[in-house]
Amino acid sequence: MLRFVTSNAGKAREASQYLPEAVERVDYDYPEIQSDSLEAIATAGARDAYREIGEPVFVDDSGLFIDALGGFPGPYSSYVDEKLGIERVQALAAREENDRARFRTVVAYADDDGVETFEGTVRGRIVAPRGSGGFGYDPIFEHRGQTFAEMSPEEKNAVSHRGRALAAFGDWLAER
Ligand SMILES: O=c1nc[nH]c2c1ncn2[C@H]1C[C@H](O)[C@@H](COP(=O)(O)OP(=O)(O)OP(=O)(O)O)O1
Ligand SMILES: [Mg+2]
């Protein structure tokens, strides 16, 4: 059994696919360090959560990086979603000519041997909100003509940043 430490139910729903063991969500909001690096944030979070919970755990730190805005909101995606909301982020992006963006996830797994990280990226475009599935920025992120909020969870996982990071994590778990 794998423990996924996250305050985000949407992440937890997507996490069981690709992993060779059952996933149990631990709803603990570990302190997030401030950094430009998702790797650094996820690594510190996994270490902290492992210390707190006393069992092997993994965490997921993700962000939306908009090319024309220098990668904003990036590692601050959660804060910006909370303070501005996705419609205002989309409005900022709509003022630019270049609508390209990428989502990134870093999964960090911590146990007695230390921390291992796994990365996933997907490229897309920022569009006016469409769709009712998914969570967070999904309605404004379009990949091959569909927003992530217009995809089923399986369709999103098959192409998403999180799906790719989880697949790499799953391969590592299966081989270790
Ligand atoms: O697949 C995704 N599709 C759309 N939006 C997403 C996705 N993945 C993360 N997001 C949003 C959620 C949060 O606003 C920010 C990441 O912040 P991040 O700190 O990683 O997540 P969180 O604070 O919601 O949960 P946690 O307790 O695991 O830290 O980007
Ligand atoms: Mg967070």
GROMACS .gro file of C-alpha atoms and ligand atoms in nm:
model
  207
    1MET     CA    1   0.000   0.000   0.000
    2LEU     CA    2   0.124   0.349  -0.095
    3ARG     CA    3   0.045   0.665   0.101
    4PHE     CA    4  -0.019   0.978  -0.107
    5VAL     CA    5   0.003   1.291   0.108
    6THR     CA    6  -0.207   1.568  -0.047
    7SER     CA    7  -0.477   1.817   0.044
    8ASN     CA    8  -0.607   1.794  -0.315
    9ALA     CA    9  -0.879   1.534  -0.381
   10GLY     CA   10  -0.844   1.580  -0.758
   11LYS     CA   11  -0.481   1.466  -0.750
   12ALA     CA   12  -0.573   1.168  -0.535
   13ARG     CA   13  -0.844   1.057  -0.783
   14GLU     CA   14  -0.588   1.047  -1.064
   15ALA     CA   15  -0.317   0.869  -0.869
   16SER     CA   16  -0.419   0.504  -0.859
   17GLN     CA   17  -0.377   0.440  -1.233
   18TYR     CA   18  -0.017   0.336  -1.326
   19LEU     CA   19   0.085   0.237  -0.973
   20PRO     CA   20   0.139  -0.131  -0.892
   21GLU     CA   21  -0.003  -0.099  -0.539
   22ALA     CA   22  -0.320   0.040  -0.382
   23VAL     CA   23  -0.305   0.412  -0.297
   24GLU     CA   24  -0.433   0.556   0.028
   25ARG     CA   25  -0.476   0.931   0.054
   26VAL     CA   26  -0.340   1.107   0.364
   27ASP     CA   27  -0.501   1.450   0.389
   28TYR     CA   28  -0.207   1.630   0.550
   29ASP     CA   29  -0.115   1.980   0.430
   30TYR     CA   30   0.263   1.967   0.468
   31PRO     CA   31   0.441   2.305   0.475
   32GLU     CA   32   0.556   2.399   0.124
   33ILE     CA   33   0.890   2.578   0.091
   34GLN     CA   34   0.909   2.877  -0.143
   35SER     CA   35   1.121   2.791  -0.445
   36ASP     CA   36   1.132   2.825  -0.825
   37SER     CA   37   1.187   2.449  -0.843
   38LEU     CA   38   0.904   2.195  -0.819
   39GLU     CA   39   1.172   1.931  -0.747
   40ALA     CA   40   1.292   2.123  -0.440
   41ILE     CA   41   0.936   2.180  -0.314
   42ALA     CA   42   0.833   1.817  -0.364
   43THR     CA   43   1.156   1.680  -0.210
   44ALA     CA   44   1.122   1.896   0.102
   45GLY     CA   45   0.751   1.806   0.127
   46ALA     CA   46   0.811   1.432   0.099
   47ARG     CA   47   1.086   1.448   0.362
   48ASP     CA   48   0.863   1.645   0.598
   49ALA     CA   49   0.559   1.419   0.545
   50TYR     CA   50   0.771   1.105   0.596
   51ARG     CA   51   0.899   1.245   0.926
   52GLU     CA   52   0.543   1.338   1.032
   53ILE     CA   53   0.374   1.012   0.929
   54GLY     CA   54   0.655   0.765   0.999
   55GLU     CA   55   0.579   0.547   0.694
   56PRO     CA   56   0.698   0.571   0.332
   57VAL     CA   57   0.496   0.840   0.150
   58PHE     CA   58   0.480   1.026  -0.178
   59VAL     CA   59   0.375   1.382  -0.262
   60ASP     CA   60   0.300   1.562  -0.591
   61ASP     CA   61   0.399   1.921  -0.657
   62SER     CA   62   0.258   2.064  -0.979
   63GLY     CA   63   0.230   2.390  -1.166
   64LEU     CA   64   0.107   2.559  -1.482
   65PHE     CA   65   0.384   2.744  -1.671
   66ILE     CA   66   0.264   3.001  -1.927
   67ASP     CA   67   0.536   3.076  -2.186
   68ALA     CA   68   0.442   3.440  -2.257
   69LEU     CA   69   0.429   3.518  -1.883
   70GLY     CA   70   0.780   3.391  -1.808
   71GLY     CA   71   0.644   3.066  -1.666
   72PHE     CA   72   0.392   3.234  -1.432
   73PRO     CA   73   0.222   3.105  -1.216
   74GLY     CA   74   0.458   2.801  -1.208
   75PRO     CA   75   0.547   2.696  -0.853
   76TYR     CA   76   0.295   2.955  -0.725
   77SER     CA   77  -0.001   2.800  -0.911
   78SER     CA   78  -0.189   2.707  -0.595
   79TYR     CA   79  -0.153   3.055  -0.441
   80VAL     CA   80  -0.252   3.227  -0.767
   81ASP     CA   81  -0.554   2.999  -0.816
   82GLU     CA   82  -0.666   3.084  -0.463
   83LYS     CA   83  -0.606   3.462  -0.489
   84LEU     CA   84  -0.692   3.536  -0.855
   85GLY     CA   85  -0.873   3.230  -0.991
   86ILE     CA   86  -0.826   3.064  -1.328
   87GLU     CA   87  -1.043   3.312  -1.522
   88ARG     CA   88  -0.811   3.602  -1.435
   89VAL     CA   89  -0.505   3.393  -1.522
   90GLN     CA   90  -0.667   3.317  -1.858
   91ALA     CA   91  -0.745   3.688  -1.909
   92LEU     CA   92  -0.378   3.775  -1.848
   93ALA     CA   93  -0.266   3.512  -2.099
   94ALA     CA   94  -0.525   3.625  -2.356
   95ARG     CA   95  -0.347   3.965  -2.383
   96GLU     CA   96  -0.041   3.788  -2.526
   97GLU     CA   97   0.012   3.659  -2.879
   98ASN     CA   98   0.176   3.336  -2.770
   99ASP     CA   99  -0.081   3.111  -2.600
  100ARG     CA  100   0.154   2.819  -2.526
  101ALA     CA  101   0.191   2.669  -2.180
  102ARG     CA  102   0.294   2.352  -2.006
  103PHE     CA  103   0.188   2.166  -1.697
  104ARG     CA  104   0.457   2.000  -1.488
  105THR     CA  105   0.436   1.752  -1.200
  106VAL     CA  106   0.714   1.628  -0.977
  107VAL     CA  107   0.628   1.325  -0.765
  108ALA     CA  108   0.862   1.271  -0.468
  109TYR     CA  109   0.875   0.944  -0.278
  110ALA     CA  110   1.041   0.926   0.066
  111ASP     CA  111   1.143   0.623   0.270
  112ASP     CA  112   1.441   0.513   0.479
  113ASP     CA  113   1.669   0.532   0.176
  114GLY     CA  114   1.592   0.901   0.114
  115VAL     CA  115   1.391   1.074  -0.157
  116GLU     CA  116   1.338   0.979  -0.524
  117THR     CA  117   1.171   1.218  -0.772
  118PHE     CA  118   0.981   1.156  -1.096
  119GLU     CA  119   0.886   1.423  -1.349
  120GLY     CA  120   0.612   1.465  -1.607
  121THR     CA  121   0.541   1.747  -1.853
  122VAL     CA  122   0.266   1.814  -2.107
  123ARG     CA  123   0.245   2.100  -2.355
  124GLY     CA  124  -0.074   2.282  -2.450
  125ARG     CA  125  -0.245   2.619  -2.497
  126ILE     CA  126  -0.432   2.857  -2.268
  127VAL     CA  127  -0.795   2.900  -2.384
  128ALA     CA  128  -1.122   3.044  -2.247
  129PRO     CA  129  -1.263   2.793  -1.993
  130ARG     CA  130  -1.441   2.484  -2.131
  131GLY     CA  131  -1.556   2.162  -1.968
  132SER     CA  132  -1.665   2.048  -1.624
  133GLY     CA  133  -1.431   1.758  -1.544
  134GLY     CA  134  -1.095   1.761  -1.370
  135PHE     CA  135  -0.994   2.032  -1.125
  136GLY     CA  136  -0.785   2.348  -1.087
  137TYR     CA  137  -0.663   2.494  -1.417
  138ASP     CA  138  -0.803   2.208  -1.631
  139PRO     CA  139  -1.080   2.418  -1.799
  140ILE     CA  140  -0.826   2.666  -1.947
  141PHE     CA  141  -0.560   2.413  -2.059
  142GLU     CA  142  -0.615   2.273  -2.409
  143HIS     CA  143  -0.420   1.975  -2.542
  144ARG     CA  144  -0.484   1.854  -2.900
  145GLY     CA  145  -0.817   2.037  -2.928
  146GLN     CA  146  -0.968   1.938  -2.595
  147THR     CA  147  -0.931   2.102  -2.255
  148PHE     CA  148  -0.832   1.873  -1.971
  149ALA     CA  149  -1.176   1.948  -1.819
  150GLU     CA  150  -1.339   1.805  -2.134
  151MET     CA  151  -1.151   1.474  -2.101
  152SER     CA  152  -1.242   1.168  -1.895
  153PRO     CA  153  -0.998   1.095  -1.611
  154GLU     CA  154  -0.849   0.814  -1.823
  155GLU     CA  155  -0.803   1.040  -2.127
  156LYS     CA  156  -0.637   1.307  -1.912
  157ASN     CA  157  -0.408   1.057  -1.736
  158ALA     CA  158  -0.297   0.911  -2.070
  159VAL     CA  159  -0.141   1.243  -2.177
  160SER     CA  160  -0.103   1.451  -1.861
  161HIS     CA  161   0.196   1.571  -1.663
  162ARG     CA  162   0.069   1.375  -1.362
  163GLY     CA  163   0.005   1.059  -1.564
  164ARG     CA  164   0.362   1.071  -1.699
  165ALA     CA  165   0.518   1.131  -1.358
  166LEU     CA  166   0.310   0.850  -1.206
  167ALA     CA  167   0.401   0.612  -1.488
  168ALA     CA  168   0.773   0.676  -1.421
  169PHE     CA  169   0.716   0.627  -1.047
  170GLY     CA  170   0.521   0.305  -1.116
  171ASP     CA  171   0.802   0.167  -1.335
  172TRP     CA  172   1.058   0.242  -1.064
  173LEU     CA  173   0.842   0.075  -0.795
  174ALA     CA  174   0.789  -0.233  -1.010
  175GLU     CA  175   1.165  -0.273  -1.074
  176ARG     CA  176   1.304  -0.203  -0.731
  177LIG     O1  177  -0.365   1.833  -1.327
  177LIG     C1  178  -0.396   1.949  -1.294
  177LIG     N1  179  -0.489   2.018  -1.363
  177LIG     C2  180  -0.527   2.142  -1.328
  177LIG     N2  181  -0.477   2.207  -1.223
  177LIG     C3  182  -0.382   2.143  -1.152
  177LIG     C4  183  -0.338   2.015  -1.184
  177LIG     N3  184  -0.244   1.976  -1.095
  177LIG     C5  185  -0.230   2.078  -1.011
  177LIG     N4  186  -0.315   2.178  -1.044
  177LIG     C6  187  -0.333   2.305  -0.974
  177LIG     C7  188  -0.381   2.283  -0.832
  177LIG     C8  189  -0.311   2.391  -0.756
  177LIG     O2  190  -0.382   2.514  -0.767
  177LIG     C9  191  -0.179   2.405  -0.831
  177LIG    C10  192  -0.073   2.309  -0.782
  177LIG     O3  193  -0.037   2.335  -0.650
  177LIG     P1  194   0.011   2.214  -0.559
  177LIG     O4  195   0.073   2.270  -0.436
  177LIG     O5  196   0.089   2.116  -0.639
  177LIG     O6  197  -0.127   2.139  -0.524
  177LIG     P2  198  -0.233   2.161  -0.408
  177LIG     O7  199  -0.187   2.270  -0.315
  177LIG     O8  200  -0.368   2.175  -0.470
  177LIG     O9  201  -0.235   2.021  -0.331
  177LIG     P3  202  -0.119   1.960  -0.234
  177LIG    O10  203  -0.178   1.947  -0.098
  177LIG    O11  204  -0.088   1.824  -0.292
  177LIG    O12  205  -0.002   2.052  -0.238
  177LIG    O13  206  -0.207   2.370  -0.965
  178MG      MG  207   0.003   2.268  -0.230
   0.00000   0.00000   0.00000
